XYZ file of C-alpha atoms in Angstrom:
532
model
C 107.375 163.716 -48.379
C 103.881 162.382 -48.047
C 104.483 160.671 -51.679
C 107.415 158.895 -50.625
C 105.696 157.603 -47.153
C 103.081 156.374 -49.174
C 104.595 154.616 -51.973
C 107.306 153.129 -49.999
C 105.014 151.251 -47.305
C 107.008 147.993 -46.504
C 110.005 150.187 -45.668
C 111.258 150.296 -42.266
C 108.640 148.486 -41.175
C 108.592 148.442 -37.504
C 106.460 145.552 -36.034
C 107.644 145.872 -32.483
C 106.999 149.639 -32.009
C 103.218 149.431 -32.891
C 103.409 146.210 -30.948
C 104.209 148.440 -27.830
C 102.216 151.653 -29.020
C 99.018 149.201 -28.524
C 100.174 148.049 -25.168
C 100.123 151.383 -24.107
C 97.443 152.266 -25.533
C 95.299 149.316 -24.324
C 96.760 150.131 -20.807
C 95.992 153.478 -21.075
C 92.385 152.746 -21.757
C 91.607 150.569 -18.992
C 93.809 153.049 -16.551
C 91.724 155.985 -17.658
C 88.399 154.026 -17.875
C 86.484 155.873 -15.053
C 87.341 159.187 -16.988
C 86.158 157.332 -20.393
C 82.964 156.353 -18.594
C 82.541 160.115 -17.724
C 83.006 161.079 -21.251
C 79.889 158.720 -21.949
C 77.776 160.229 -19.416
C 78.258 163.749 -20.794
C 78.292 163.377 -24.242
C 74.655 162.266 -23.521
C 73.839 165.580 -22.639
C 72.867 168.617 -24.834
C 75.736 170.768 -23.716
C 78.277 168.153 -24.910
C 76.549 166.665 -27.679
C 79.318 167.553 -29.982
C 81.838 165.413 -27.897
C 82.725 162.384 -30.454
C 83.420 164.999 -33.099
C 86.164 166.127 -31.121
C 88.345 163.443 -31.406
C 87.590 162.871 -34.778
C 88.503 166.968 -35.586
C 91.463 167.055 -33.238
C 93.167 164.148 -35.959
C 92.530 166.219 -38.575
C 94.206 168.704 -37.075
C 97.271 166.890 -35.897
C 97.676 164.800 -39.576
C 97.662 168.855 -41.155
C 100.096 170.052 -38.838
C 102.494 166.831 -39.611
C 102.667 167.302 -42.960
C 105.250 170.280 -42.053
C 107.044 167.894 -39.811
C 109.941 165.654 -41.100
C 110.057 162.382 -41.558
C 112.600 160.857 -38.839
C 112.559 156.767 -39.416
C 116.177 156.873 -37.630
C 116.962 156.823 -33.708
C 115.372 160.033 -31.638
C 117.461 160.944 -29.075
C 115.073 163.397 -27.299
C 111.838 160.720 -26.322
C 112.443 161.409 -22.543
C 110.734 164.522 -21.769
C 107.727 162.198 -23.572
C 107.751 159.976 -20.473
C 107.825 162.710 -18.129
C 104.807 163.438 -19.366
C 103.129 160.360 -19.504
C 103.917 159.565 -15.946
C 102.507 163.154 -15.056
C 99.595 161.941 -16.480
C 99.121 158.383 -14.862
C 100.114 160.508 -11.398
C 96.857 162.495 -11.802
C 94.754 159.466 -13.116
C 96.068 157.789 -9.870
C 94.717 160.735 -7.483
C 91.623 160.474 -9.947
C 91.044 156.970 -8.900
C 91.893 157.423 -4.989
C 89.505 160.131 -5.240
C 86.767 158.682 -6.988
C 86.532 161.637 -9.411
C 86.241 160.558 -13.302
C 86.476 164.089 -14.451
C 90.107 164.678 -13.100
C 90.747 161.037 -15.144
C 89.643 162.403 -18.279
C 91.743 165.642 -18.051
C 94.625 163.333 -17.336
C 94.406 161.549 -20.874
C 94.658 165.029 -22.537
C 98.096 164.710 -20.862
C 98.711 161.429 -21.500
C 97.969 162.098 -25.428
C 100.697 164.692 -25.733
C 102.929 162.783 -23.439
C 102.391 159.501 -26.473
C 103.639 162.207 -28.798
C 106.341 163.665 -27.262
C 107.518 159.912 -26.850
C 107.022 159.077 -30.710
C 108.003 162.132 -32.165
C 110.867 163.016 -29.784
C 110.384 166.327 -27.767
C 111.673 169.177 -30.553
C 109.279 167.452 -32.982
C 106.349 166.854 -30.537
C 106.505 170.094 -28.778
C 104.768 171.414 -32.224
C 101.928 169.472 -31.773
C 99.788 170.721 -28.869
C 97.352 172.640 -30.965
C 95.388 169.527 -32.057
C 95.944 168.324 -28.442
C 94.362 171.191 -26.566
C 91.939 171.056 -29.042
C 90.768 167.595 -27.124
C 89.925 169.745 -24.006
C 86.571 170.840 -26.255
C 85.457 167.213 -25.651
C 85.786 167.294 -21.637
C 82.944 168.495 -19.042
C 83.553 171.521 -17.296
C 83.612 170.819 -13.780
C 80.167 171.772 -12.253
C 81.228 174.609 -10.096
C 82.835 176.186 -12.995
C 79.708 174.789 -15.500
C 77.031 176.348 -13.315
C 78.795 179.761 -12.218
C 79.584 180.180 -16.139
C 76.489 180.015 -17.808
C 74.284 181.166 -14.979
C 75.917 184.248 -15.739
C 75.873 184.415 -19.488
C 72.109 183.311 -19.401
C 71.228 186.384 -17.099
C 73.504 188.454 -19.680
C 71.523 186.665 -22.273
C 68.262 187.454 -20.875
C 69.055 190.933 -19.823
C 70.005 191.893 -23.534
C 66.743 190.387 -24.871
C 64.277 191.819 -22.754
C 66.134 195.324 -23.222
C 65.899 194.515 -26.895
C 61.976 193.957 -26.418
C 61.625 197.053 -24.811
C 63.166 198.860 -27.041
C 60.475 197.827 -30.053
C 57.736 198.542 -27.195
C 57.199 195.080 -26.166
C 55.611 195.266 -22.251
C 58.185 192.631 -20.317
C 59.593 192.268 -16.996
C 62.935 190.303 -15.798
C 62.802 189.226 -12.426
C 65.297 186.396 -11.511
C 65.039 183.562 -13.347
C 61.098 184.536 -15.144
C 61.036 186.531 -17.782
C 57.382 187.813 -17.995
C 55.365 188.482 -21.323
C 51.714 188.958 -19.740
C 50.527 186.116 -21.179
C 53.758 183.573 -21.555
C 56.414 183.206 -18.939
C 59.891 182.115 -19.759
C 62.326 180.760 -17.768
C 66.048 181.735 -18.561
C 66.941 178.372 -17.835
C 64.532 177.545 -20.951
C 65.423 181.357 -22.482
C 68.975 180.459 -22.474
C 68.769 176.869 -23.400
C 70.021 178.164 -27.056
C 73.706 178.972 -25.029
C 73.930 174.700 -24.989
C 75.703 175.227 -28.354
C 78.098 177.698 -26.415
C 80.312 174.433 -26.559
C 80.505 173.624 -30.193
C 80.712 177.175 -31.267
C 84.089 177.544 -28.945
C 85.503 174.681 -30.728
C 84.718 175.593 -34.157
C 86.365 179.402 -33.280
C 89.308 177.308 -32.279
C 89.619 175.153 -35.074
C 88.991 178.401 -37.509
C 92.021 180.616 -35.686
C 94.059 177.465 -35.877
C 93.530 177.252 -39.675
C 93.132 181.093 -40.336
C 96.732 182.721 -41.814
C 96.244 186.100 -41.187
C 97.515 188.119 -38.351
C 97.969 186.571 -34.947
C 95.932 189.427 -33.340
C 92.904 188.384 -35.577
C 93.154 184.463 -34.299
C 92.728 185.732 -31.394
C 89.663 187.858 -32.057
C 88.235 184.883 -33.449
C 88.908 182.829 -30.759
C 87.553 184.892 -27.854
C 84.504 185.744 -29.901
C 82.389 182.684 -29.339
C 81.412 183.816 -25.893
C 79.696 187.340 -27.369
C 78.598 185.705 -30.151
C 76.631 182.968 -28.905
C 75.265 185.351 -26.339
C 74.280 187.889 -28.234
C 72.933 185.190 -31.070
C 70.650 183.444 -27.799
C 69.250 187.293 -26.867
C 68.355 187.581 -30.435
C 66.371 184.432 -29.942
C 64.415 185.905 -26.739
C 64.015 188.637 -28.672
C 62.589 186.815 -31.253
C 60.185 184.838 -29.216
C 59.275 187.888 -27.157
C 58.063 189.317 -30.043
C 56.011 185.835 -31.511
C 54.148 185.849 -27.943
C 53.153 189.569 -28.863
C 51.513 189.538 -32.132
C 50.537 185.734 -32.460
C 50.319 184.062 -28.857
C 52.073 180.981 -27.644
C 51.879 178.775 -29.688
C 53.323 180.223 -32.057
C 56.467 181.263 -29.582
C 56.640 177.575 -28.273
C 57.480 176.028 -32.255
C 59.551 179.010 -33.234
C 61.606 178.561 -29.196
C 62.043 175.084 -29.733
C 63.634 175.676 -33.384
C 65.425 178.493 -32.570
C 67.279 176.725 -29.700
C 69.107 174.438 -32.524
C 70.946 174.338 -35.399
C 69.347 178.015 -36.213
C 71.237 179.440 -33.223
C 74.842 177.573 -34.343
C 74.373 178.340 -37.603
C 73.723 181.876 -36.786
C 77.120 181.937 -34.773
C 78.997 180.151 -37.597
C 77.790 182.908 -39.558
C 78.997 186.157 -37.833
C 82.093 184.069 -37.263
C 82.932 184.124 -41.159
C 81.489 187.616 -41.464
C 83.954 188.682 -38.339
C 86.913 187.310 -40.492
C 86.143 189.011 -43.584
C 85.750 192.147 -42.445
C 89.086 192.393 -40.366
C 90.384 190.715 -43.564
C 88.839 194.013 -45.360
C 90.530 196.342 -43.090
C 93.726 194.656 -43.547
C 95.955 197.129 -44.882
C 97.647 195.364 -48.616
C 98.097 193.409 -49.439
C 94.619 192.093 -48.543
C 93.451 188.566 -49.027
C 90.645 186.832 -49.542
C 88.922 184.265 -46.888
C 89.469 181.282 -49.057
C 92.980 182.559 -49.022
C 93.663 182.976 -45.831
C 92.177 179.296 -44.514
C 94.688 177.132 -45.097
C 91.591 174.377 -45.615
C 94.331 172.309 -48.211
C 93.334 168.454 -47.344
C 96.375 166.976 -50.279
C 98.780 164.616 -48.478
C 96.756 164.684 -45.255
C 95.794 160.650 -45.168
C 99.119 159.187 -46.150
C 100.268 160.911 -42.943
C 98.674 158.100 -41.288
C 101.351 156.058 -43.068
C 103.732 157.314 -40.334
C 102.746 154.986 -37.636
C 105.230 152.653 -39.041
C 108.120 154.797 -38.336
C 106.557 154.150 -34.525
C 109.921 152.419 -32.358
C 110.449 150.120 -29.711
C 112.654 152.673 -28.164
C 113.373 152.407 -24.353
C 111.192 155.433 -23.529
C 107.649 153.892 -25.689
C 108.716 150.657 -23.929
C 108.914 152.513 -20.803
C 105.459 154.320 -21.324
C 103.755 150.995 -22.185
C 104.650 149.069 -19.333
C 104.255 151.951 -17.056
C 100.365 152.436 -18.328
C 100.275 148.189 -17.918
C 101.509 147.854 -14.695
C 99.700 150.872 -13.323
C 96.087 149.574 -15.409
C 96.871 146.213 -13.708
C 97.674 147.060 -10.245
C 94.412 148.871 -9.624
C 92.210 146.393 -10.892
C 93.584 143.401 -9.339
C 93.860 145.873 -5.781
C 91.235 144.922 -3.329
C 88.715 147.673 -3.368
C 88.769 150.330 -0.600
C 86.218 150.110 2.137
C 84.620 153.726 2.562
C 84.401 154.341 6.458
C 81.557 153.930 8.560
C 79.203 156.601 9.245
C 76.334 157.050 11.644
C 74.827 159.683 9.749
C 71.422 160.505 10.673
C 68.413 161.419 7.670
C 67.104 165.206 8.093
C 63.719 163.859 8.852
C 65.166 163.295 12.349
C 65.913 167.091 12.606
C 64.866 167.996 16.354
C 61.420 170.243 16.093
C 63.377 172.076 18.887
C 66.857 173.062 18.991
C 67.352 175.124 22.403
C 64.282 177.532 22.923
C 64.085 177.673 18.878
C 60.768 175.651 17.837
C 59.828 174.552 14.608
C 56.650 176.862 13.307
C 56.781 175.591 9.545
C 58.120 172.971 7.466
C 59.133 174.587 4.007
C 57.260 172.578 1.174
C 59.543 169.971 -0.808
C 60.728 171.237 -3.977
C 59.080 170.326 -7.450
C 60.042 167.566 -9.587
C 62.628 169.640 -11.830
C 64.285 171.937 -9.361
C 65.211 168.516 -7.021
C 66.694 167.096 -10.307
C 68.898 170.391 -10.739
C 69.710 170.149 -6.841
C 70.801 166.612 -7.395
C 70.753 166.241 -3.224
C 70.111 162.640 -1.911
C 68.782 164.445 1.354
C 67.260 167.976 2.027
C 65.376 169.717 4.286
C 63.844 173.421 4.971
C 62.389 174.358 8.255
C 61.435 177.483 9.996
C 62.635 178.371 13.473
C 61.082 180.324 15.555
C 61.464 181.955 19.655
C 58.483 183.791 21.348
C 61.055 186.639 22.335
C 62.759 187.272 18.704
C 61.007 189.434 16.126
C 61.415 187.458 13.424
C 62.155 183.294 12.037
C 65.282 181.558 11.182
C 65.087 179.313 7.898
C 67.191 176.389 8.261
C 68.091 174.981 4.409
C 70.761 172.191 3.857
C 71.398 169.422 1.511
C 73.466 166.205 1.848
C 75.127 164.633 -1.201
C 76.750 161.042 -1.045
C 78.248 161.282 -3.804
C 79.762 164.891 -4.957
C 81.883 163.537 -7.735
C 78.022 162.986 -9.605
C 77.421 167.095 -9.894
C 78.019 168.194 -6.313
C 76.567 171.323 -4.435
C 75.133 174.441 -6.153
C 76.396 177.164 -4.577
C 73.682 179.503 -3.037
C 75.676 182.725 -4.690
C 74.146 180.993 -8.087
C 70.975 179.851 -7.068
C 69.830 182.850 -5.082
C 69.902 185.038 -8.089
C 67.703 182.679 -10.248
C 64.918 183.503 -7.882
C 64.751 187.342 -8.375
C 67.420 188.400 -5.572
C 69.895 190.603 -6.175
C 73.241 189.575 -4.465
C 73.463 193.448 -2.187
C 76.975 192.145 -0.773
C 78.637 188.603 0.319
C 81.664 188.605 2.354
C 83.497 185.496 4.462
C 83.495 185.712 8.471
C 84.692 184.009 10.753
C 81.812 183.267 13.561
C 84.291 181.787 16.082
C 84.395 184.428 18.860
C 80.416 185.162 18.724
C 79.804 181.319 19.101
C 82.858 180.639 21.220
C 84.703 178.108 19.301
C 88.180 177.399 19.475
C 88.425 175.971 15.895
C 87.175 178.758 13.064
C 83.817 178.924 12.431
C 84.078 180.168 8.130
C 80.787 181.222 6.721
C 79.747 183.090 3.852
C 77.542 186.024 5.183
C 74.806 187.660 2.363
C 72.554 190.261 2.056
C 70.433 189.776 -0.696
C 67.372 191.840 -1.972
C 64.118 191.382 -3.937
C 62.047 194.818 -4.474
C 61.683 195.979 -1.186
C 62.682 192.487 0.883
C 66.025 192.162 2.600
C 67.454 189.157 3.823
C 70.544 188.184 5.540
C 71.657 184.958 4.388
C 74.951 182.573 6.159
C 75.963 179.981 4.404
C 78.804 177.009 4.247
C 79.520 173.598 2.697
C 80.652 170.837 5.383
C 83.068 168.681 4.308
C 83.737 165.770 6.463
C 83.074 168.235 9.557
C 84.930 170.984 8.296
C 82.795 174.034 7.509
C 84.444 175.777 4.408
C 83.209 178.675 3.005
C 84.797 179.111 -0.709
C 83.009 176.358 -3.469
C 86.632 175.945 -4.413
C 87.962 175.232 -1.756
C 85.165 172.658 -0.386
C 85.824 170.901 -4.148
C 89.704 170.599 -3.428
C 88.851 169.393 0.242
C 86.601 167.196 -1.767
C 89.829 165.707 -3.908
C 91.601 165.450 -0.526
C 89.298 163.208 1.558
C 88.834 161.124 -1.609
C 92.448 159.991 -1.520
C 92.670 160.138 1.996
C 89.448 158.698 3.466
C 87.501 157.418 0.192
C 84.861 159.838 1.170
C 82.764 161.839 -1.509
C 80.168 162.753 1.013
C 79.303 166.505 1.820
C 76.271 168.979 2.860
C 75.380 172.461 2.357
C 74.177 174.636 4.979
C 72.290 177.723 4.885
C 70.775 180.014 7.533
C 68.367 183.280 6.434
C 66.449 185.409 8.437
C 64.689 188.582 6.940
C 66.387 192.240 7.718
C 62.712 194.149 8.978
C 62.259 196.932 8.131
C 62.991 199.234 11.080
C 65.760 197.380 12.023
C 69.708 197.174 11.143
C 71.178 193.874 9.676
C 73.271 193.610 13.412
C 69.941 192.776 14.728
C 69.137 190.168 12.107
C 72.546 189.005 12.641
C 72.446 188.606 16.180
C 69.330 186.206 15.330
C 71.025 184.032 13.386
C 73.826 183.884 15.811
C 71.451 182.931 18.453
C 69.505 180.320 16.508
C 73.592 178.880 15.491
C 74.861 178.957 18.970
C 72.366 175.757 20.235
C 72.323 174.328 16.709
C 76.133 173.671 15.946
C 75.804 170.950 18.714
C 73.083 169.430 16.563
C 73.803 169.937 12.755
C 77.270 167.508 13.176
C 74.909 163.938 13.379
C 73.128 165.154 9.899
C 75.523 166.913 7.572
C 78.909 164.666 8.889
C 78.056 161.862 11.442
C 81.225 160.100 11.437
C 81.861 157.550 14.066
């Protein structure tokens, strides 16, 4: 097959169907160009380093898998679900433009992609094909809620492994939070776990590995879901590692071998138990057995002239369809007037009333250092300590305003709080509507969180265009919502904490931080919303 498509070039030559494959593919491009911009911006970034490979590994992929497709140069009669598809896509790159988020644009070319090839190769052709075309999501940003919760909790796995791994060969260390402690060297996980950036790349090699692996379908999937452990267990070994440099030859030495470690070393590593993982399920493999150059199909004959097969591409109704749909669409945006976002009367935290009821101001909480504002990514924050001559102990007021969420958005305080040393005792939603006599529900998330022998009782919620929501997942699809709706990306995070003494119940902490909320509801609208 792949002879005769090579030899026999100049046959059914179809000018007009590439003609309108470019049109929709130049469309496409500028449609999608805020999630192509995206792509840009992340692939700048350690984690997603690896993201121009994708493409480039995702073609391989798809040229393999057509040289077991046939060669149709003829009419296809079933190109329609194709368009379905593709206007599925350019629906959800339209609510990624009225919404101002890139990322949702980007997952909407993934579509688009298969959509191209249901259209080309007609759908019981194209269905085939969506291995190399999931494989594209490896080249996409997780979205930060999901990117922060996920390897916030694999670093603290990480970390926890290493250190029990150090005290296991008698090495003195202590995890608390987000420090691990050698004596002499502290480590943050952030910086411990900095070897889980390759998390990414490892995924997508599993991936490409079950996808070219020919043994049983239950081993794929062993070597697919693997990555995770593996790269975990690989970064602890690292910590380990390091742990035990600090020990016997001091810092210095731990500060080379860390920065080293946190690279290829660490892939490699991975790459490495991912082989040895394959072989020795291929070992237990009852016969007959095969080999591991057997069972990769890594055959590259007849791949290239598959390329060849983009002049079978037609002018068919549904490609003409696709092309001027992506045009028209591409078009129609750009030449549209841009929205105006509405007015707001918003008011800077520095204006935050020293006194809200009989609750004074007694301390201003210092401003953050250099690194932790850039992880915060807030254009506006503020921390302040209220205080009332009759209550037994202060109410710390925290909350940051973003003007743009689409850039990173809010970290959820159920991540953060654990990076410094709490432990997250319980979390539950309530509604604080009958204790502050609202008619409209009053969500918050309420906390009790504990460090050693400290308790505190922690409420918080994100405001989103004046509506308090308590789920992150939520307040990110309210997010998508007032983005089409209103153009607004705006949004704040509020949190209220007040320690739990210690000879008294968390009803009487809570009934302080009811009091302190009752006066400063009224207040908090002007700085976390302020719409006219």
């Amino acid at each position: 097959m792949t002879k005769a498509i090579a030899s026999d070039w100049g046959a059914t030559w179809n000018p007009f169907g590439i003609f309108w494959l470019a049109i929709a593919v130049v469309g496409a491009a500028l449609f999608f160009l805020p999630g192509l911009m995206v792509l840009g911006e992340a692939w700048q970034l350690a984690e997603y380093s690896h993201g121009p490979l994708i493409p480039l590994l995702s073609s391989f992929l798809l040229l393999r898998q057509l040289k077991d497709v046939p060669v149709n140069p003829g009419p296809i009669s079933d190109r329609w679900p194709g368009l379905v598809v593709v206007g599925l896509s350019l629906l959800l790159g339209l609510l990624a433009l009225l919404s101002h988020i890139g990322d949702v644009s980007a997952y909407a070319m993934i579509v688009w992609v298969y959509g191209m090839l249901l259209v080309s190769f007609g759908w019981k052709n194209g269905k085939q094909l969506w291995p190399p075309v999931l494989h594209l999501c490896f080249m996409l940003p997780l979205p930060g809620l999901i990117y922060y919760k996920a390897t916030t909790t694999l670093q603290f796995i990480s970390s926890d492994i290493g250190v029990w791994a150090l005290q296991m060969m008698g090495t003195p260390v202590f995890l608390e939070g987000n420090i691990i402690d050698l004596g002499v060297y502290k480590l943050h996980v952030a910086e411990a776990c900095s070897g889980l950036r390759y998390l990414f790349p490892i995924m997508s090699f599993s991936y490409i590995f079950a996808v070219l692996y020919r043994g049983p379908t239950w081993h794929k999937a062993v070597l697919l879901l693997s990555a995770v452990p593996i790269a975990v267990l690989m970064n602890s070994f690292r910590i380990a590692l390091v742990g035990e440099l600090v020990n016997a030859w001091g810092i210095e030495a731990a500060e080379g071998f860390g920065h080293l470690m946190e690279g290829w070393v660490v892939f490699l590593g991975c790459i490495g138990i991912l082989f040895g993982l394959a072989m020795l399920m291929l070992r237990l493999q009852p016969a007959p057995r095969m080999s591991l150059s057997e069972a990769l199909d890594l055959d590259l004959n007849g791949i290239m002239p598959e390329l060849a097969r983009v002049r079978f591409t037609r002018a068919s109704p549904a490609m003409i369809a696709a092309a001027t749909l992506c045009v028209v669409l591409a078009a129609a945006w750009w030449l549209a007037p841009p929205r105006d976002l509405p007015a707001t009367d918003r008011q800077p935290y520095s204006a935050m009333p020293r006194e809200i009821g009989e609750w004074e101001v007694v301390r201003q909480i210092p401003r953050l250092d250099e690194n932790t504002e850039r992880v915060l990514g807030a254009d506006d924050y503020i921390g302040l300590s209220y205080a009332r001559p009759d209550v037994a102990a202060p109410v710390e007021f925290f909350s940051a305003w973003y003007h743009d969420q689409t850039k990173g958005g809010i970290h959820s305080p159920e991540v953060c709080l654990p990076g410094g040393g709490w432990e997250m005792h319980s979390i539950r939603t309530v509604d604080l509507a009958p204790q502050l006599g609202t008619e409209a529900s009053f969500n918050v998330n309420r906390a009790v969180i504990i460090k050693g022998q400290s308790q505190l009782l922690v409420y918080y919620w994100f405001d989103q265009s004046g509506r308090r929501i308590a789920s992150d997942y939520m307040a990110k699809a309210m997010l998508v919502v007032n983005g089409i709706a209103e153009g607004r990306t705006d949004g704040a995070l509020v949190r209220l904490t007040t320690p739990i003494l210690p000879r008294e119940d968390e009803a009487t902490a809570e009934a302080r931080l009811i009091e302190f909320l009752r006066p400063a509801k009224e207040v908090l609208p002007r700085f976390v919303d302020g719409r006219l």
